[in-house]
XYZ file of C-alpha atoms in Angstrom:
582
model
C -206.534 -108.741 -23.099
C -204.817 -107.247 -20.070
C -204.669 -109.588 -17.079
C -203.273 -108.409 -13.755
C -202.680 -111.030 -11.033
C -201.698 -109.795 -7.586
C -200.736 -112.691 -5.309
C -203.626 -114.717 -6.694
C -203.515 -118.277 -5.269
C -205.948 -119.775 -7.790
C -206.777 -119.356 -11.455
C -208.524 -116.179 -12.533
C -210.828 -118.151 -14.782
C -211.768 -120.462 -11.952
C -212.769 -117.464 -9.834
C -214.836 -116.018 -12.654
C -216.588 -119.335 -13.217
C -217.392 -119.584 -9.496
C -219.202 -116.266 -9.732
C -221.759 -117.728 -12.135
C -223.618 -118.559 -8.907
C -223.880 -114.842 -8.249
C -225.704 -114.286 -11.518
C -222.662 -112.952 -13.351
C -222.164 -114.498 -16.780
C -218.690 -114.153 -18.268
C -217.650 -114.649 -21.835
C -213.969 -115.213 -21.356
C -212.800 -114.014 -24.733
C -214.638 -110.672 -24.334
C -213.421 -109.774 -20.843
C -210.801 -107.087 -20.656
C -208.823 -105.486 -17.828
C -209.445 -108.248 -15.320
C -207.703 -107.659 -12.010
C -207.685 -110.137 -9.136
C -206.801 -108.905 -5.649
C -206.114 -111.370 -2.847
C -207.863 -109.152 -0.292
C -207.737 -111.643 2.581
C -209.071 -110.074 5.835
C -208.116 -106.501 4.899
C -211.649 -105.121 4.539
C -212.778 -106.853 7.743
C -209.954 -105.235 9.717
C -210.580 -101.862 8.061
C -214.263 -102.114 8.974
C -213.470 -102.799 12.642
C -210.912 -99.973 12.714
C -213.616 -97.611 11.495
C -216.214 -99.070 13.843
C -213.920 -98.381 16.833
C -213.002 -94.930 15.452
C -209.282 -95.709 15.509
C -208.397 -92.870 13.127
C -210.547 -90.296 14.919
C -209.307 -91.118 18.430
C -205.676 -90.918 17.309
C -206.068 -87.710 15.310
C -207.919 -86.048 18.199
C -204.900 -86.529 20.470
C -201.807 -86.177 18.273
C -200.358 -83.091 16.672
C -201.327 -82.786 13.006
C -198.981 -81.342 10.405
C -201.042 -79.194 8.038
C -198.265 -79.255 5.421
C -198.334 -83.057 5.298
C -202.073 -83.594 5.473
C -202.341 -86.109 2.615
C -202.330 -88.935 5.181
C -203.107 -88.274 8.835
C -201.277 -90.082 11.674
C -204.497 -91.952 12.454
C -204.779 -93.223 8.883
C -201.128 -94.275 8.902
C -201.648 -96.232 12.135
C -204.764 -97.834 10.658
C -202.646 -98.909 7.686
C -200.142 -100.554 10.034
C -202.899 -102.356 11.959
C -204.359 -103.771 8.729
C -200.891 -104.875 7.647
C -200.260 -106.448 11.051
C -203.374 -108.627 11.103
C -203.552 -109.492 7.406
C -199.907 -110.214 6.606
C -197.275 -109.345 9.216
C -194.357 -107.574 7.571
C -191.445 -105.498 8.851
C -192.148 -101.791 8.658
C -190.105 -101.249 5.501
C -192.277 -103.693 3.491
C -195.656 -102.114 4.175
C -195.517 -100.337 0.816
C -195.159 -103.697 -0.943
C -198.116 -105.028 1.027
C -200.362 -102.193 -0.215
C -199.366 -102.836 -3.822
C -201.642 -105.876 -3.565
C -204.542 -104.241 -1.697
C -207.641 -102.280 -2.735
C -206.575 -98.986 -1.147
C -209.711 -97.136 -2.269
C -211.874 -99.722 -0.531
C -209.824 -99.710 2.692
C -209.342 -95.961 3.126
C -211.769 -94.216 0.788
C -208.811 -92.321 -0.683
C -207.153 -92.424 -4.088
C -203.747 -93.197 -2.601
C -201.007 -95.257 -4.186
C -198.810 -97.885 -2.550
C -195.920 -95.380 -2.548
C -197.890 -93.227 -0.113
C -197.299 -95.908 2.547
C -193.571 -95.243 2.669
C -191.202 -95.732 5.591
C -190.794 -92.046 6.375
C -194.500 -91.282 6.583
C -195.295 -94.336 8.685
C -192.277 -93.701 10.905
C -193.335 -90.089 11.531
C -196.819 -91.312 12.469
C -195.304 -93.717 15.007
C -193.216 -90.901 16.505
C -196.260 -88.631 16.794
C -198.175 -91.453 18.441
C -195.305 -92.035 20.896
C -195.398 -88.385 21.989
C -199.129 -88.456 22.750
C -201.263 -89.826 25.578
C -200.899 -93.442 24.509
C -202.831 -95.135 27.350
C -205.635 -92.580 26.937
C -205.849 -93.103 23.169
C -205.877 -96.846 23.558
C -208.528 -96.761 26.294
C -210.807 -94.573 24.151
C -210.562 -97.069 21.272
C -211.040 -100.113 23.513
C -213.982 -98.484 25.277
C -215.732 -98.300 21.896
C -215.340 -102.091 21.662
C -216.911 -102.690 25.076
C -219.867 -100.455 24.277
C -220.497 -102.088 20.903
C -220.301 -105.570 22.418
C -222.536 -104.621 25.342
C -219.902 -105.718 27.871
C -220.365 -104.404 31.398
C -217.324 -103.117 33.267
C -217.804 -105.469 36.222
C -214.250 -106.747 36.669
C -210.891 -106.303 34.949
C -207.899 -108.642 35.028
C -204.404 -107.134 35.118
C -200.996 -108.631 34.440
C -197.675 -107.897 32.724
C -195.310 -109.715 30.403
C -191.889 -109.077 28.904
C -190.891 -108.992 25.238
C -187.185 -109.721 24.602
C -185.543 -107.827 21.744
C -182.138 -107.779 20.106
C -180.004 -105.045 18.590
C -178.760 -101.551 19.406
C -181.157 -98.613 19.656
C -180.424 -95.023 18.673
C -181.525 -93.429 21.943
C -180.464 -96.237 24.271
C -179.569 -94.860 27.693
C -180.879 -91.372 26.908
C -182.964 -89.692 29.602
C -185.153 -88.237 26.837
C -186.029 -91.652 25.423
C -189.779 -92.350 25.759
C -189.048 -96.057 26.176
C -185.959 -97.641 27.689
C -185.201 -101.047 26.229
C -183.000 -102.608 28.884
C -182.305 -105.665 30.991
C -184.897 -106.665 33.569
C -186.668 -109.656 35.063
C -187.387 -111.817 32.011
C -190.670 -113.720 32.022
C -189.428 -115.489 28.890
C -186.353 -116.839 30.685
C -184.036 -114.810 28.448
C -181.999 -112.777 30.957
C -179.303 -112.416 28.284
C -181.538 -110.130 26.187
C -182.794 -106.615 26.714
C -186.543 -106.254 26.824
C -189.575 -104.039 27.051
C -192.700 -104.689 29.111
C -196.404 -104.877 28.275
C -199.180 -104.433 30.823
C -202.805 -105.267 30.046
C -206.156 -105.061 31.781
C -208.819 -107.257 30.167
C -212.593 -107.371 30.523
C -214.238 -110.595 29.324
C -211.188 -111.282 27.177
C -211.121 -107.788 25.619
C -207.981 -105.758 26.470
C -209.482 -102.522 27.820
C -206.327 -101.045 29.371
C -202.827 -101.211 27.900
C -199.402 -99.951 28.848
C -195.905 -100.298 27.385
C -193.062 -99.855 29.847
C -189.306 -99.771 30.272
C -187.621 -103.161 30.330
C -186.769 -103.076 34.035
C -190.171 -101.918 35.317
C -191.199 -103.693 38.505
C -194.597 -105.401 38.559
C -195.188 -103.958 42.026
C -194.541 -100.429 40.775
C -196.667 -100.939 37.666
C -199.694 -102.140 39.634
C -199.660 -98.948 41.690
C -199.073 -96.734 38.651
C -201.888 -98.429 36.740
C -204.269 -98.036 39.674
C -203.621 -94.281 39.678
C -203.976 -94.032 35.895
C -207.308 -95.852 35.908
C -208.499 -93.387 38.515
C -208.034 -90.668 35.864
C -209.643 -92.701 33.066
C -212.811 -93.951 34.753
C -215.692 -91.966 36.213
C -215.949 -92.277 39.993
C -218.947 -94.613 39.945
C -217.267 -97.048 37.522
C -214.013 -96.845 39.480
C -215.688 -98.017 42.682
C -217.786 -100.723 41.026
C -215.104 -102.352 38.841
C -213.303 -105.206 40.610
C -209.567 -105.185 39.914
C -208.102 -108.697 39.767
C -204.339 -109.145 39.753
C -201.519 -111.448 40.748
C -199.470 -111.206 43.921
C -197.247 -108.307 42.786
C -200.200 -106.003 43.454
C -200.038 -106.621 47.207
C -197.724 -104.069 48.787
C -198.456 -101.665 51.611
C -198.284 -98.699 49.224
C -200.537 -100.297 46.595
C -203.143 -101.272 49.179
C -203.226 -97.631 50.297
C -203.788 -96.535 46.689
C -206.703 -98.933 46.286
C -208.277 -98.042 49.609
C -211.937 -99.058 49.290
C -211.752 -99.733 45.538
C -212.693 -103.422 45.191
C -209.950 -105.901 44.310
C -209.008 -109.587 44.436
C -205.380 -110.625 44.355
C -203.184 -113.617 44.916
C -201.571 -113.179 48.331
C -197.746 -113.278 48.132
C -196.169 -116.523 49.352
C -193.289 -114.639 50.986
C -195.588 -112.939 53.506
C -195.410 -114.502 56.964
C -199.183 -114.147 57.196
C -199.579 -116.409 54.144
C -197.829 -119.279 55.938
C -199.882 -118.621 59.087
C -203.160 -118.745 57.143
C -202.215 -122.006 55.411
C -201.189 -123.566 58.722
C -204.431 -122.440 60.330
C -206.468 -123.931 57.490
C -204.789 -127.339 57.691
C -205.180 -127.403 61.456
C -208.929 -126.821 61.053
C -209.760 -129.691 58.690
C -213.469 -129.490 59.503
C -213.665 -125.931 58.134
C -212.785 -126.857 54.547
C -215.661 -126.368 52.091
C -215.569 -128.821 49.199
C -216.011 -126.949 45.920
C -215.259 -129.597 43.300
C -214.302 -128.792 39.713
C -214.663 -125.312 38.252
C -214.094 -126.404 34.636
C -215.637 -129.031 32.358
C -212.278 -130.441 31.270
C -211.617 -134.125 31.902
C -208.530 -133.561 34.060
C -209.727 -130.355 35.714
C -208.614 -129.817 39.298
C -210.975 -130.091 42.250
C -210.917 -127.398 44.917
C -211.691 -126.945 48.582
C -211.660 -123.586 50.286
C -211.648 -121.834 53.668
C -212.578 -118.214 54.265
C -210.701 -116.274 56.947
C -210.876 -112.590 57.894
C -207.903 -110.890 59.495
C -205.895 -107.671 59.556
C -203.058 -106.540 57.299
C -201.382 -103.113 57.510
C -204.081 -101.886 59.874
C -207.069 -102.842 57.690
C -209.312 -105.897 57.733
C -209.364 -108.028 54.578
C -211.031 -111.212 53.435
C -208.687 -114.128 52.779
C -209.544 -117.362 50.984
C -207.225 -120.337 51.478
C -207.642 -122.515 48.375
C -206.437 -126.099 48.030
C -206.220 -127.660 44.569
C -206.031 -131.378 43.791
C -203.607 -130.624 40.962
C -200.032 -129.753 41.857
C -198.259 -127.473 39.408
C -195.571 -129.463 37.576
C -192.937 -126.862 38.397
C -193.719 -127.171 42.095
C -193.729 -130.972 41.822
C -190.263 -130.912 40.268
C -189.116 -128.435 42.898
C -190.189 -130.788 45.708
C -188.570 -133.774 43.947
C -185.296 -131.849 43.647
C -185.447 -130.869 47.309
C -186.039 -134.495 48.368
C -183.131 -135.744 46.246
C -180.807 -132.983 47.440
C -181.652 -133.577 51.096
C -181.141 -137.319 50.684
C -177.713 -136.872 49.077
C -176.552 -134.500 51.826
C -177.916 -136.748 54.591
C -176.214 -139.844 53.151
C -172.889 -138.005 53.052
C -173.357 -136.865 56.660
C -174.251 -140.405 57.766
C -171.103 -141.718 56.131
C -169.034 -139.175 58.070
C -170.864 -139.798 61.354
C -170.471 -143.561 61.066
C -166.698 -143.268 60.817
C -166.327 -141.645 64.258
C -165.191 -144.050 67.017
C -165.652 -143.637 70.767
C -164.022 -145.529 73.612
C -166.862 -144.552 75.943
C -170.410 -145.739 75.310
C -171.863 -142.621 76.946
C -169.910 -140.370 74.559
C -171.144 -142.367 71.584
C -174.723 -142.116 72.860
C -174.410 -138.353 73.243
C -173.043 -138.102 69.698
C -175.920 -140.254 68.439
C -178.467 -137.917 70.021
C -176.747 -134.921 68.445
C -176.846 -136.517 64.989
C -180.461 -137.626 65.319
C -181.457 -134.036 66.122
C -180.246 -132.849 62.705
C -183.259 -131.052 61.159
C -184.547 -132.703 57.984
C -187.671 -131.760 56.046
C -188.402 -134.904 54.053
C -186.496 -137.674 55.865
C -186.075 -139.234 59.269
C -182.836 -140.606 60.693
C -182.790 -143.513 63.104
C -179.704 -144.934 64.748
C -178.128 -146.893 67.522
C -174.798 -147.260 69.293
C -172.956 -150.400 68.242
C -170.242 -152.069 70.371
C -167.329 -153.309 68.327
C -164.104 -155.164 69.156
C -160.825 -155.518 67.330
C -157.517 -157.171 68.156
C -154.730 -154.740 68.843
C -151.550 -156.402 67.636
C -148.062 -155.261 68.532
C -145.606 -154.303 65.823
C -143.335 -157.091 64.590
C -143.697 -160.863 64.503
C -146.675 -162.015 66.597
C -145.891 -164.122 69.662
C -146.875 -167.769 69.602
C -147.609 -167.873 73.317
C -148.994 -164.406 74.089
C -152.627 -163.557 73.335
C -153.128 -160.188 71.610
C -155.234 -157.714 73.605
C -158.795 -156.940 72.442
C -159.800 -153.295 72.022
C -163.442 -152.311 72.582
C -164.918 -149.218 70.851
C -168.283 -147.782 69.974
C -169.677 -146.371 66.743
C -173.031 -145.006 65.679
C -175.005 -146.826 63.020
C -177.693 -144.894 61.100
C -180.603 -145.532 58.774
C -182.162 -142.885 56.504
C -185.900 -143.225 55.936
C -187.892 -141.161 53.451
C -190.839 -139.597 55.260
C -193.655 -140.075 52.748
C -196.179 -138.415 55.046
C -194.106 -135.229 55.244
C -193.541 -135.216 51.484
C -197.268 -135.587 50.867
C -197.960 -132.855 53.409
C -195.575 -130.528 51.548
C -197.310 -131.344 48.286
C -200.617 -130.463 49.909
C -199.255 -127.125 51.102
C -197.675 -126.372 47.713
C -201.060 -127.109 46.120
C -202.539 -124.369 48.275
C -202.676 -120.647 47.593
C -204.287 -117.696 49.324
C -206.446 -114.919 47.890
C -206.854 -111.491 49.467
C -209.816 -109.192 48.816
C -211.698 -106.222 50.167
C -214.971 -107.037 48.354
C -217.991 -106.503 50.529
C -220.100 -109.557 51.254
C -223.009 -107.751 49.605
C -221.115 -107.848 46.308
C -219.570 -111.299 46.763
C -220.925 -113.179 49.795
C -218.807 -116.348 49.683
C -215.162 -117.311 49.225
C -216.119 -119.457 46.227
C -217.177 -116.300 44.390
C -213.731 -114.797 45.001
C -212.118 -117.922 43.557
C -214.368 -117.973 40.486
C -213.565 -114.347 39.745
C -209.837 -114.899 40.221
C -209.774 -117.990 37.972
C -210.858 -115.797 35.047
C -207.321 -114.360 35.202
C -206.568 -116.866 32.439
C -208.155 -114.355 30.006
C -205.297 -111.870 30.253
C -202.733 -114.686 30.128
C -204.285 -115.873 26.856
C -203.994 -112.347 25.464
C -200.264 -112.387 26.199
C -199.917 -115.734 24.421
C -201.575 -114.231 21.363
C -199.506 -111.032 21.553
C -196.206 -112.942 21.710
C -197.129 -115.491 19.050
C -194.981 -115.194 15.885
C -198.227 -114.420 14.031
C -198.125 -111.063 15.820
C -194.481 -110.441 16.621
C -191.811 -111.699 14.262
C -189.401 -109.200 15.744
C -189.045 -105.481 16.294
C -187.296 -104.125 13.211
C -186.917 -100.526 14.358
C -183.883 -98.815 15.877
C -185.545 -95.659 17.153
C -187.098 -96.235 20.581
C -189.865 -93.672 19.991
C -190.946 -95.607 16.919
C -190.687 -98.865 18.863
C -193.052 -97.411 21.473
C -195.508 -96.349 18.769
C -195.282 -99.759 17.115
C -195.997 -101.478 20.436
C -199.304 -99.619 20.609
C -200.021 -100.705 17.041
C -199.546 -104.242 18.354
C -202.007 -103.775 21.216
C -204.581 -102.114 18.938
C -204.165 -105.130 16.664
C -204.561 -107.390 19.694
C -207.798 -105.585 20.566
C -209.257 -106.287 17.105
C -207.973 -109.868 17.250
C -209.704 -110.419 20.614
C -212.893 -108.747 19.380
C -213.125 -111.014 16.311
C -212.393 -114.057 18.454
C -215.028 -113.144 21.041
C -217.757 -112.455 18.483
C -217.300 -115.837 16.830
C -217.148 -117.724 20.140
C -220.279 -115.984 21.409
C -222.088 -116.843 18.168
C -220.987 -120.489 18.370
C -222.387 -120.642 21.908
C -225.655 -118.981 20.846
C -226.125 -121.193 17.786
C -224.856 -124.283 19.630
C -223.070 -125.081 16.400
C -219.290 -125.458 16.075
C -217.243 -123.951 13.297
C -216.280 -126.785 10.955
C -212.667 -126.296 9.823
C -210.028 -128.689 8.512
C -212.426 -131.597 9.074
C -212.775 -130.778 12.778
C -215.328 -129.017 14.967
C -214.087 -125.817 16.630
C -216.036 -124.563 19.642
C -213.441 -121.982 20.741
C -211.442 -120.987 17.643
C -208.595 -118.536 18.167
C -208.378 -115.203 16.411
C -205.515 -116.619 14.362
C -207.650 -119.502 13.111
C -210.494 -117.126 12.255
C -208.270 -114.709 10.327
C -206.673 -117.565 8.385
C -210.091 -118.422 6.922
C -209.929 -115.157 4.964
C -206.659 -116.030 3.223
C -208.443 -117.106 0.023
C -210.843 -114.204 -0.254
C -210.318 -112.634 -3.675
C -211.825 -109.522 -5.217
C -212.199 -109.428 -8.999
C -212.454 -106.170 -10.929
C -213.466 -106.355 -14.561
C -215.174 -104.341 -17.291
C -218.563 -105.621 -18.427
C -218.146 -106.780 -22.045
C -221.639 -105.539 -22.959
C -222.060 -102.233 -21.144
C -218.406 -101.375 -20.638
C -219.223 -100.680 -16.982
C -216.526 -101.445 -14.402
C -217.710 -104.106 -11.939
C -216.376 -105.801 -8.846
C -217.228 -109.217 -7.409
C -215.906 -111.040 -4.347
C -215.001 -114.713 -4.305
C -215.475 -115.874 -0.707
C -215.335 -119.512 0.465
C -218.524 -120.840 2.074
C -217.086 -121.156 5.592
C -215.665 -117.643 5.375
C -219.106 -116.327 4.377
C -220.518 -117.901 7.538
C -217.799 -116.226 9.622
C -218.646 -112.884 8.002
C -222.312 -113.352 8.905
C -221.403 -114.254 12.492
C -219.282 -111.108 12.653
C -222.340 -109.113 11.594
C -220.908 -108.397 8.126
C -221.324 -109.522 4.524
C -219.392 -109.443 1.261
C -220.285 -105.804 0.580
C -217.405 -104.703 2.819
C -215.086 -105.950 0.064
C -217.037 -104.270 -2.716
C -217.837 -100.899 -1.185
C -217.055 -100.942 2.524
C -217.678 -97.213 2.870
C -221.391 -97.673 2.184
C -221.885 -100.235 4.996
C -221.719 -97.714 7.844
């Protein structure tokens, strides 16, 4: 008997016995050529790649080499995406990964693991890097939106940095398609070079993607992305989609680019107008509209809001001043540090002031007034002039008959009082932010609607968390910057599939009103990572029927994983003959 085990986590015989439920009867001593493949989520990812036409969209836009047509660039990229989501490996170990996979099932080709070699995959990444990457990605992601029936009502935009280490072959070259260099690190690693990712998400699906040089400014990127989207979207969609972004979007140049295209953005704190609007809102206490909580969480913040219309750069915009009951911990610590620093400086000043002596009470009083006028943000200083006397003795032995003269002088005595009202007022102001928008009141009549739309910005932030999780990025193991650029788009294509799987399961949980039961717990919002992990023990068994001699294939899929497959709109046939499922 020939028995081939490829990363099989459980006994072959146990798998075969489990398949008795499928009507397959095995006589162990007659079975020959049994092969067990730990397929994991490979066929699921391959199915979604085909559903979104990943191979076709890539091959339509990259140059094809007719002399090396055994594997197209699109198929090579698909291979990398499967590898990424099933078992993340550095590029040079992809061949080993495919030694354990059913290549015929995944690609419909009689390839061998050696066909997935470094050179071929590297060339595919270089070809991808030289093509219209944002356009390719958008075409693939647009397929996802259409299949999910998601309307392009609003898109959330943001950027993040990815720190990397090492030396790159084309570093500093003007011809390099991607410059990995120092820039503003959002990971607080200014010591490392980096590259930048920009995403635009719609209902948690990354529809737009960009990979940029490490020192790209968020302000510049927002303008560049606005122009690029103008080329990608038809005019009607362009003027109906609401762009939602953080404060880096708000510059005079970017606002000109947007014109009448609808947007909502956080208004920058460093604008003088922002301070004016906050001050105006707190002066008009009666104008606050109580909103309450916008989330069902136990400790969710409560909001109140004021809508104000005013002019900026010659155009009228809607502004919403929003006050939250929850102060960001970073801002809380910032205020605490400021209070402590001001107190330490004031105490030192008081010590110095108190040591100054005056012979004239009027001079001391003038000095007191000067000290009391010292501007402090979180404290108040009170004080008074104190009359003091001391005996002025002559040098030498004191006289027994002569009384020593008494010297009168004046000093200032101070008290430092923490101004709790001012500190609380600062906390209130720090708990306040301002939104800017040009949405018509026909589209969004109230300021609360602006806030609700903006709060969905968490979707793109969650995508960045997933993208930067070690599950996705263990490191960039390439030295050629063109290949790094290509690999980054493999990452975002993988992120697209990850988000799509996650969304489908969450939508189904909401529809069925039934959580996913995993690890003894109920999951109402499982992550893509958790979902993919449920496929880790999916095994495919190939064997030859001992009676007919016919080659057969069965899939051993845990019960919970079968439910996930059903909720994804799939079944076990994708592991047996995926190409016949459409």
